[in-house]
Every structure is written in C-alpha cells, then in structure tokens.
Coordinates of C-alpha atoms and ligand atoms in Angstrom, one line a residue:
M1346 CA -72.2 27.9 -16.6
F1347 CA -69.4 26.0 -14.9
L1348 CA -69.9 25.3 -11.2
R1349 CA -67.3 23.7 -8.8
P1350 CA -69.1 23.1 -5.5
T1351 CA -67.2 21.9 -2.4
T1352 CA -70.1 20.4 -0.5
L1353 CA -72.7 17.7 -1.6
R1354 CA -75.5 20.0 -0.4
E1355 CA -74.4 22.8 -2.8
A1356 CA -74.0 20.4 -5.6
T1357 CA -77.3 18.7 -5.2
Q1358 CA -79.1 22.0 -4.9
A1359 CA -77.5 23.2 -8.1
L1360 CA -78.3 19.9 -9.9
A1361 CA -82.0 20.2 -8.8
E1362 CA -82.2 23.3 -11.0
G1363 CA -80.8 21.4 -14.0
G1364 CA -77.3 20.7 -15.3
Q1365 CA -74.9 17.8 -15.9
V1366 CA -72.4 16.2 -13.5
L1367 CA -68.8 16.2 -14.6
A1368 CA -66.0 14.3 -12.8
G1369 CA -62.8 13.3 -14.5
G1370 CA -64.3 14.0 -17.9
T1371 CA -62.7 10.9 -19.5
D1372 CA -66.1 9.5 -20.7
F1373 CA -68.0 12.8 -20.6
F1374 CA -65.9 14.7 -23.2
P1375 CA -65.4 11.8 -25.7
A1376 CA -69.2 11.2 -25.6
L1377 CA -69.7 14.8 -26.9
G1378 CA -67.7 14.1 -30.0
T1379 CA -67.5 17.4 -31.8
R1380 CA -70.6 18.9 -30.1
P1381 CA -69.9 21.8 -27.7
V1382 CA -70.7 21.7 -24.0
T1383 CA -74.0 23.3 -23.3
G1384 CA -76.0 24.1 -20.1
T1385 CA -74.7 24.0 -16.6
I1386 CA -71.8 21.8 -15.8
I1387 CA -71.4 20.8 -12.1
D1388 CA -67.8 19.6 -11.5
V1389 CA -68.0 17.2 -8.5
T1390 CA -64.3 16.6 -8.0
R1391 CA -63.8 19.1 -5.2
I1392 CA -66.7 17.9 -3.1
R1393 CA -65.4 16.8 0.3
E1394 CA -67.9 14.1 0.9
L1395 CA -66.9 12.4 -2.4
R1396 CA -63.2 12.5 -1.8
G1397 CA -62.5 9.9 1.0
I1398 CA -62.0 6.2 1.4
D1399 CA -63.3 5.2 4.9
L1400 CA -62.5 1.8 6.3
A1401 CA -64.7 0.7 9.2
S1402 CA -64.9 -2.7 10.8
D1403 CA -68.0 -3.7 8.9
Q1404 CA -67.8 -1.8 5.6
V1405 CA -65.6 0.3 3.3
R1406 CA -67.0 3.5 1.8
I1407 CA -65.4 4.8 -1.3
G1408 CA -66.3 8.4 -2.3
G1409 CA -67.7 8.8 -5.8
A1410 CA -64.9 11.1 -6.9
I1411 CA -62.1 8.8 -5.9
T1412 CA -59.8 8.2 -8.9
W1413 CA -58.5 4.9 -10.2
R1414 CA -55.0 6.0 -9.1
E1415 CA -56.3 6.5 -5.5
I1416 CA -57.9 3.1 -5.5
A1417 CA -54.8 1.4 -6.7
A1418 CA -52.8 3.1 -3.9
A1419 CA -55.3 2.6 -1.1
P1420 CA -54.6 0.2 1.8
L1421 CA -57.7 -1.9 1.2
P1422 CA -58.4 -5.4 2.4
R1423 CA -57.5 -8.4 0.3
C1424 CA -61.0 -8.9 -1.1
F1425 CA -60.4 -5.6 -3.0
D1426 CA -57.4 -7.0 -4.9
A1427 CA -59.5 -7.4 -8.0
L1428 CA -60.7 -3.8 -7.9
R1429 CA -57.2 -2.5 -7.3
A1430 CA -55.9 -4.6 -10.2
A1431 CA -58.6 -3.3 -12.4
A1432 CA -57.7 0.3 -11.3
R1433 CA -54.2 -0.3 -12.6
E1434 CA -55.5 -1.5 -16.0
V1435 CA -58.0 1.3 -16.8
G1436 CA -56.6 3.3 -19.7
G1437 CA -53.1 4.7 -19.1
L1438 CA -51.8 6.8 -16.2
Q1439 CA -53.4 10.0 -17.4
V1440 CA -56.9 8.3 -17.4
Q1441 CA -56.2 6.7 -14.0
N1442 CA -55.3 10.1 -12.5
R1443 CA -58.6 11.7 -13.7
G1444 CA -61.1 8.9 -14.1
T1445 CA -63.3 8.2 -11.1
I1446 CA -65.2 5.2 -9.8
A1447 CA -68.6 7.0 -9.9
G1448 CA -67.9 8.1 -13.5
N1449 CA -67.2 4.5 -14.5
L1450 CA -70.4 3.2 -12.9
C1451 CA -72.6 6.1 -14.1
N1452 CA -71.3 5.7 -17.7
A1453 CA -72.4 2.1 -17.4
S1454 CA -70.4 0.7 -20.3
P1455 CA -70.6 -3.1 -20.6
A1456 CA -66.8 -3.0 -20.6
A1457 CA -66.6 -0.8 -17.4
D1458 CA -63.7 -2.4 -15.4
S1459 CA -65.0 -1.5 -12.0
V1460 CA -68.2 -3.5 -12.3
P1461 CA -67.2 -7.2 -12.0
P1462 CA -64.8 -6.5 -9.0
L1463 CA -67.6 -4.6 -7.2
L1464 CA -70.3 -7.2 -8.1
I1465 CA -68.2 -9.9 -6.4
L1466 CA -68.1 -7.7 -3.3
D1467 CA -71.9 -7.2 -3.2
A1468 CA -71.3 -3.5 -3.4
E1469 CA -74.0 -0.9 -3.0
V1470 CA -74.2 2.6 -4.4
E1471 CA -75.4 5.6 -2.5
L1472 CA -77.3 8.2 -4.5
T1473 CA -77.8 11.7 -3.1
S1474 CA -80.2 14.4 -4.2
S1475 CA -81.5 17.6 -2.6
S1476 CA -84.5 15.5 -1.4
G1477 CA -82.7 12.7 0.2
V1478 CA -80.4 9.7 0.0
R1479 CA -81.1 6.2 -1.3
R1480 CA -79.0 3.1 -1.5
L1481 CA -79.2 0.4 -4.1
P1482 CA -77.3 -2.8 -4.7
L1483 CA -74.9 -2.3 -7.7
R1484 CA -76.5 -5.2 -9.5
D1485 CA -79.8 -3.2 -9.6
F1486 CA -78.2 0.2 -10.3
I1487 CA -76.9 -0.7 -13.8
V1488 CA -79.9 -1.8 -15.9
G1489 CA -78.5 -2.0 -19.4
N1490 CA -75.9 -0.9 -21.9
R1491 CA -75.1 2.7 -20.7
K1492 CA -78.4 2.7 -18.6
T1493 CA -78.6 3.2 -14.9
C1494 CA -81.4 4.0 -12.4
L1495 CA -79.7 7.3 -11.6
R1496 CA -82.2 10.2 -11.6
S1497 CA -81.3 13.4 -13.2
D1498 CA -81.2 15.2 -9.8
E1499 CA -78.9 12.6 -8.2
I1500 CA -75.2 12.3 -7.6
L1501 CA -73.5 9.0 -6.9
S1502 CA -72.0 10.0 -3.6
S1503 CA -70.3 6.7 -2.6
V1504 CA -69.8 3.0 -3.2
I1505 CA -70.3 0.9 -0.1
V1506 CA -68.8 -2.5 0.3
P1507 CA -69.9 -4.7 3.3
L1508 CA -66.9 -6.4 4.8
R1509 CA -67.9 -10.1 5.0
L1510 CA -64.9 -11.7 3.2
Q1511 CA -62.2 -9.1 3.8
D1512 CA -59.3 -11.5 4.0
T1513 CA -60.3 -13.4 0.9
P1514 CA -58.0 -12.7 -2.0
S1515 CA -59.8 -11.7 -5.3
I1516 CA -58.6 -11.7 -8.8
F1517 CA -59.2 -9.6 -11.9
L1518 CA -58.3 -10.8 -15.4
K1519 CA -58.8 -8.7 -18.6
L1520 CA -58.3 -9.7 -22.1
G1521 CA -57.9 -7.1 -24.8
A1522 CA -56.4 -7.0 -28.3
R1523 CA -53.1 -5.7 -26.8
R1524 CA -51.7 -5.7 -23.3
Y1525 CA -52.1 -2.1 -22.3
L1526 CA -54.4 0.9 -22.9
V1527 CA -57.2 -1.3 -24.1
I1528 CA -61.0 -1.7 -23.7
S1529 CA -61.6 -5.4 -22.9
I1530 CA -62.9 -8.2 -25.1
T1531 CA -63.8 -9.9 -21.9
M1532 CA -62.8 -9.5 -18.3
L1533 CA -63.8 -10.9 -15.0
A1534 CA -63.3 -10.8 -11.3
A1535 CA -63.4 -13.8 -8.9
L1536 CA -63.0 -14.8 -5.3
L1537 CA -63.1 -18.1 -3.4
S1538 CA -63.2 -18.3 0.4
H1539 CA -62.3 -21.5 2.2
D1540 CA -64.2 -23.1 5.0
R1541 CA -62.7 -25.0 8.0
N1542 CA -62.5 -28.2 6.1
G1543 CA -60.5 -26.8 3.2
R1544 CA -63.5 -26.6 0.9
V1545 CA -64.9 -23.7 -1.0
G1546 CA -67.0 -21.6 1.3
V1547 CA -68.1 -18.8 -0.9
A1548 CA -67.5 -18.6 -4.7
R1549 CA -68.2 -15.4 -6.6
I1550 CA -67.4 -14.8 -10.3
A1551 CA -68.6 -11.9 -12.4
V1552 CA -67.9 -11.3 -16.1
G1553 CA -67.9 -8.0 -18.0
S1554 CA -67.9 -7.1 -21.7
C1555 CA -69.9 -10.2 -22.6
S1556 CA -73.5 -8.9 -22.0
A1557 CA -75.2 -5.6 -21.8
T1558 CA -74.3 -5.4 -18.1
A1559 CA -71.7 -7.5 -16.3
R1560 CA -73.1 -10.7 -14.9
R1561 CA -72.4 -13.0 -11.9
L1562 CA -72.2 -16.7 -12.9
L1563 CA -74.5 -17.9 -10.1
E1564 CA -74.8 -21.5 -11.2
L1565 CA -71.0 -21.9 -11.3
E1566 CA -70.8 -20.2 -7.9
H1567 CA -73.3 -22.7 -6.6
D1568 CA -71.5 -25.7 -8.2
L1569 CA -68.1 -24.6 -6.7
A1570 CA -69.4 -24.2 -3.1
G1571 CA -68.4 -27.2 -1.0
Q1572 CA -65.8 -28.5 -3.4
P1573 CA -62.3 -29.2 -2.2
L1574 CA -60.3 -26.0 -2.6
R1575 CA -57.3 -27.3 -4.4
H1576 CA -55.7 -27.4 -7.8
G1577 CA -58.0 -29.0 -10.4
L1578 CA -61.0 -27.1 -9.1
S1579 CA -61.2 -25.2 -12.4
S1580 CA -61.9 -28.5 -14.3
L1581 CA -65.4 -28.2 -12.9
V1582 CA -66.1 -25.2 -15.2
R1583 CA -68.3 -26.1 -18.2
A1584 CA -69.4 -24.1 -21.2
S1585 CA -73.0 -24.2 -19.9
H1586 CA -71.9 -22.2 -16.9
L1587 CA -71.6 -19.2 -19.2
T1588 CA -75.3 -19.3 -20.1
P1589 CA -76.0 -15.9 -18.3
L1590 CA -73.7 -14.2 -20.8
S1591 CA -74.9 -13.0 -24.3
P1592 CA -71.7 -11.8 -26.0
I1593 CA -72.0 -9.9 -29.3
D1594 CA -69.9 -9.7 -32.5
D1595 CA -68.2 -6.3 -32.7
V1596 CA -65.0 -4.6 -33.8
R1597 CA -63.1 -6.0 -30.9
A1598 CA -64.1 -9.7 -31.2
S1599 CA -66.7 -12.2 -32.4
A1600 CA -69.2 -13.6 -29.9
A1601 CA -67.8 -17.1 -30.3
Y1602 CA -64.3 -15.9 -29.5
R1603 CA -65.6 -14.0 -26.5
R1604 CA -67.3 -17.1 -25.2
D1605 CA -64.2 -19.3 -25.7
A1606 CA -61.8 -16.8 -24.2
T1607 CA -64.1 -16.2 -21.2
L1608 CA -64.2 -20.0 -20.5
T1609 CA -60.4 -20.0 -20.4
L1610 CA -60.3 -16.8 -18.3
V1611 CA -62.7 -18.3 -15.7
R1612 CA -60.6 -21.4 -15.4
R1613 CA -57.4 -19.3 -15.0
A1614 CA -59.1 -17.1 -12.4
L1615 CA -60.1 -20.1 -10.3
D1616 CA -56.6 -21.5 -10.6
G1617 CA -55.3 -18.1 -9.5
C1618 CA -57.7 -18.0 -6.5
V1619 CA -56.6 -21.4 -5.4
E1620 CA -52.9 -20.3 -5.5
A1621 CA -53.6 -17.0 -3.7
Q1622 CA -55.3 -18.7 -0.7
P1623 CA -53.7 -17.5 2.6
Ligands
FAD337 C1 -58.2 6.7 -23.4 C2 -59.2 6.1 -22.5 C3 -59.1 4.8 -22.1 C4 -60.0 4.3 -21.2 N1 -59.9 3.0 -20.8 C5 -60.8 2.4 -20.0 C6 -60.6 1.1 -19.5 O1 -59.6 0.4 -19.8 N2 -61.6 0.6 -18.7 C7 -62.7 1.3 -18.3 O2 -63.5 0.8 -17.6 N3 -62.9 2.6 -18.8 C8 -62.0 3.1 -19.6 N4 -62.1 4.4 -20.0 C9 -63.4 5.1 -19.6 C10 -63.2 6.1 -18.4 O3 -61.9 6.5 -18.2 C11 -63.8 5.5 -17.1 O4 -65.1 5.0 -17.3 C12 -63.7 6.6 -16.0 O5 -63.8 5.9 -14.7 C13 -64.8 7.6 -16.1 O6 -64.7 8.4 -14.9 P1 -64.8 10.0 -15.1 O7 -64.6 10.6 -13.7 O8 -63.8 10.5 -16.1 O9 -66.3 10.3 -15.6 P2 -66.9 11.5 -16.4 O10 -66.4 11.4 -17.8 O11 -66.6 12.8 -15.7 O12 -68.4 11.1 -16.3 C14 -68.9 10.0 -17.0 C15 -70.5 10.0 -16.8 O13 -70.8 9.8 -15.4 C16 -71.5 10.9 -14.8 N5 -71.0 11.1 -13.5 C17 -69.6 11.2 -13.2 N6 -69.5 11.2 -11.8 C18 -70.8 11.2 -11.3 C19 -71.3 11.2 -10.0 N7 -70.5 11.2 -8.9 N8 -72.6 11.1 -9.8 C20 -73.5 11.1 -10.9 N9 -73.0 11.1 -12.2 C21 -71.7 11.1 -12.4 C22 -71.3 12.1 -15.8 O14 -72.4 12.9 -15.8 C23 -71.1 11.3 -17.1 O15 -72.4 11.0 -17.6 C24 -61.2 5.0 -20.9 C25 -61.3 6.3 -21.3 C26 -60.4 6.9 -22.2 C27 -60.6 8.3 -22.6

C-alpha cells in the first residue's frame, strides 16, 4: 500500500499500524538493491508540518521534508553558511531536488553531509509519533553507522537550531575523489565567533566520514577559545586534536590519508573562518 498523507497526525496514525517512511527516496531505493518494495509505504513529502522553514528570533525550525535545494535557497542567518554550502554539494541537482534533511539524518551514514554543519549549530531533532513528541540533541540522535534512536512509530518532523551565534559565519569543506557528485573521504564544518577583544569567543568544529558518526573536536575547540582571532590561528592545530576520530581504510581512502587530509582541511577551515569574520 502507498499512502501520501497531508498531515502529521494522519501520517503518525498510519505509521503506528506499521509501514516505512519514504521521503525523496534517494537513500531508500538504492538501499533496496534489487529487492521489491514490500509493506505499507508512507510518503511524507506532502505533509504540511514538514514543509516549512520558520525563522523566529531565538530559533530556526526546518521541516523534515525540506529538500537540499530549498535549504540552499533559503534566507538563513550566517551561522547556516556551512549547511547551505553542504546542500549545494550533496549529489547533483536531481538529488538536491528530491533528497531531504530528515532523510539524510535518519539514514545516518557516516558521510551524511548535513551532520557536521548541524552539530556545530547544536541542532536538535523533533520526533513525532501518535503518542507524542520528543526532542533530542542531534549528537544523541545518531548513535552509530546507520543507527539512530528513531523508533519505528516516529517521524523526524523538524530540525531545530537555537539562534545563539546567528551572525557568525560558518564554513563547510568536503574532500572527495573528484570535485562534484561525490561521497566524501572527509568533510567538516567550522565556526569561530569573536569576543569584544578580538579573540575567539566560541569555536566549533565537527568532522564527518572519519568515524562511525560525525564528531566534534572538543579539545581543539577548547584550545582555540580565547586565542587572538587572526591569521596564523590554524597553526595551533595538532595531529593529537584529531584523537576523537577513528577513520577506516575503505574503497575511497586509507585511514592514514583520511587523517592527513582532515588535518589540512581543519587548518584551511580555520583560515577561512578568520577571513570570513564580519
Ligand atoms: C547519486 C546520489 C548521490 C548522493 N550524494 C550524497 C552526498 O554527496 N552527500 C550526502 O550526504 N548524501 C548523498 N546521497 C544520499 C541521499 O541523497 C541523502 O542522504 C538524502 O538527504 C536522503 O534524503 P531522502 O529524502 O531521499 O531520504 P529517503 O531515501 O526517502 O529516506 C532515507 C531514510 O530515512 C527515512 N526517513 C526519511 N524521512 C524521514 C522522516 N521525516 N522521518 C523518519 N524517517 C525518515 C526513510 O525511512 C529511510 O530509511 C546521495 C544519494 C544518491 C542517490
């Protein structure tokens, strides 16, 4: 059975009786391989509550069925620069037109491009079922390689970003085996805010594709805070700052290459953040 509900209530009631959620299908169908679709499919792309981006003074709420293309085009504050840049690098235009933010998060690939840009924004996810709504920090939602805490009766209804650093520019860098249409070897998002004395106020750096789930580099963030926010800041980055990462050897790159490339990318991102300061 194929259902296309227009309200979250209808969708969660249907899901409570069993079935699978479908959004853009860009992960869903490739994962099936040659197997046919079975059971009830609940297409969430027409649900009103999942379709908007709401900017309030204290937070931004992005509906789960918002596509990459819509994120790239949205008038979001500067702290979202990294997410918008990631949106422009996911697959090609066809994938960006269909693929959704919730699909990317629920698929929970270690190479999911939305995760580092949302981790540096301290994003939360809102999960809705017929029995209620719960909110979780994104860092607790994705628990492993393609593993999340989503229950089978829940829909990821929105991504919520608190607006604490809205005017702070953020950066997204992605390294793949070629420039376009590529799953990353490593990628990261970073932001640096400045305090009144021209020093780093808040530093946030998150790296994807180098561990089962994307990770913030908390020790580096701590070491950067309070440092003069000027060129040369990136020379503070040491290989030991990448300790939270556990890259693997695979078809795309060796673990050693991933580590090396990530170190370079982190330094470049910090240089970019310094240059982008308002
Ligand atoms: C050619 C190609 C290139 C790609 N390139 C990239 C890339 O560069 N970077 C990248 O990160 N990804 C890439 N992807 C993966 C994919 O496009 C993204 O992860 C996309 O955001 C998935 O969204 P979707 O709406 O298509 O999800 P779907 O395929 O519809 O769903 C994916 C999973 O999430 C679940 N789901 C979807 N929405 C919800 C919801 N609201 N609530 C609960 N569960 C939900 C589904 O049940 C399914 O398990 C690529 C895919 C293809 C085919």
